Amino acid sequence: MLGWLTETDADRLQPLWAEADRVRRERVGEAVHLRGLVEISNYCVRRCAYCGLRVERTALARYRMTADEVVGSARAAFKFGYGTVVLQAGEDPGWRAEEIADMVRRIKAETGLAVTLSLGEQTPAEWKLWRAAGADRYLLRFETSNRALYDLIHPAGPTGQLSDRIAMLRDLRALGYEIGSGVMIGIPGQTYADLAGDLETFRELDLDMIGVGPFIPHPDTPLGQAATEPVPGQPPADELMTFKMIALTRLVCPRANIPSTTALATLNLEQGRELGLQRGANIVMPNVTPLQYRALYEIYPDKACIREDGAQCNFCLRGRLAAIGRPVGRGPGSARPDPKLTA
Ligand code: SF4
């Protein structure tokens, strides 16, 4: 793994791209599944050092969608032909757990879509409630498997609780969720060995969904302010490193759903997402958040695709997939096929 992670020669990398593409085709097929992303709130009580939604960022205007707006966005995802809707937010105490459960029930009843939640570190009781309401999957990125670096960028929560997302992913699995996680590449202080450790951790957790993306510094965060030129031994937060991590992720977790992320499109709008799909990825997450909220979900600056509405994103992505000869997946595109989900 270290050999591939440190390789930069374009010719010598060709076999890695080819093998990741072959394994992707063989294990999850040609179809690219589209997940409609709804950023339901940008409130957050946490202080993750890299994140533009952190509570201390008082300059950011905050929003919380209404339940009707969230269900309406899920309906739009259904209308566009997506098989899954992803409800994502910071850790927002403004939502009561029962309100989230109600939204999940309404979405399931009205659209039948697979529902993925990405709502941060919550309690097992909340996760259980949402699972019982019909939520199928949970995303919780651990960002790095290096424990010291992890602790540095994930300070304790408002009640002093320590963060341990890897342990939480195991709890989520035990509750019957498909589990998803992921990491950032090029975090200040990260090493190539850390990235190899991340890949090992993906394998150990047997993740169903894995997102890997470049660290894009936000100037109004502690880590963004600390970010300088990569020090020797630190992997660069660039496109090539991200493609290498996507390809290796496919090889260590062949059946996983792997998105070609908006962060990749942010680095290279023309080709980033397409190259990700040709180097191991099989998922794209078009945004269906109402346009008036998109720019406010500012985890990092200059995010791609924040001025287009849901219909424009749908049209654009379908065109891009057609151009590289990849069909759009039908149904929920589960990594653990469940007869109820795939019917
Ligand atoms: S990463 Fe998530 S939990 Fe941490 S500050 Fe950002 S939105 Fe909040």
mmCIF file of C-alpha atoms and ligand atoms in Angstrom, residues 43-48 50-55 89-91 120-121 143 154 165 297 299, ligand 1:
data_model
loop_
_atom_site.group_PDB
_atom_site.id
_atom_site.type_symbol
_atom_site.label_atom_id
_atom_site.label_comp_id
_atom_site.label_asym_id
_atom_site.label_seq_id
_atom_site.Cartn_x
_atom_site.Cartn_y
_atom_site.Cartn_z
ATOM 1 C CA TYR A 43 -26.225 24.134 13.026
ATOM 2 C CA CYS A 44 -23.606 22.202 14.937
ATOM 3 C CA VAL A 45 -22.533 22.112 18.587
ATOM 4 C CA ARG A 46 -19.114 20.566 17.869
ATOM 5 C CA ARG A 47 -15.713 22.131 17.186
ATOM 6 C CA CYS A 48 -14.054 19.778 14.688
ATOM 7 C CA TYR A 50 -11.310 21.355 9.982
ATOM 8 C CA CYS A 51 -15.003 22.092 9.619
ATOM 9 C CA GLY A 52 -16.638 25.335 8.528
ATOM 10 C CA LEU A 53 -19.846 24.463 10.403
ATOM 11 C CA ARG A 54 -18.124 24.334 13.813
ATOM 12 C CA VAL A 55 -20.006 26.112 16.593
ATOM 13 C CA ALA A 89 -26.466 17.888 9.103
ATOM 14 C CA GLY A 90 -24.081 18.945 11.817
ATOM 15 C CA GLU A 91 -24.870 17.866 15.365
ATOM 16 C CA GLY A 120 -23.062 13.089 13.575
ATOM 17 C CA GLU A 121 -22.363 11.505 16.939
ATOM 18 C CA GLU A 143 -11.403 11.241 9.010
ATOM 19 C CA HIS A 154 -12.085 16.134 17.180
ATOM 20 C CA ARG A 165 -16.379 7.433 15.827
ATOM 21 C CA TYR A 297 -23.526 24.352 4.128
ATOM 22 C CA ILE A 299 -17.778 22.760 5.416
HETATM 23 S S1 SF4 B 1 -17.560 17.787 11.166
HETATM 24 FE FE1 SF4 B 1 -19.694 17.475 11.690
HETATM 25 S S2 SF4 B 1 -19.683 17.406 13.926
HETATM 26 FE FE2 SF4 B 1 -17.744 18.319 13.366
HETATM 27 S S3 SF4 B 1 -18.107 20.552 13.412
HETATM 28 FE FE3 SF4 B 1 -18.501 19.844 11.283
HETATM 29 S S4 SF4 B 1 -20.668 19.437 11.145
HETATM 30 FE FE4 SF4 B 1 -20.100 19.542 13.336
#
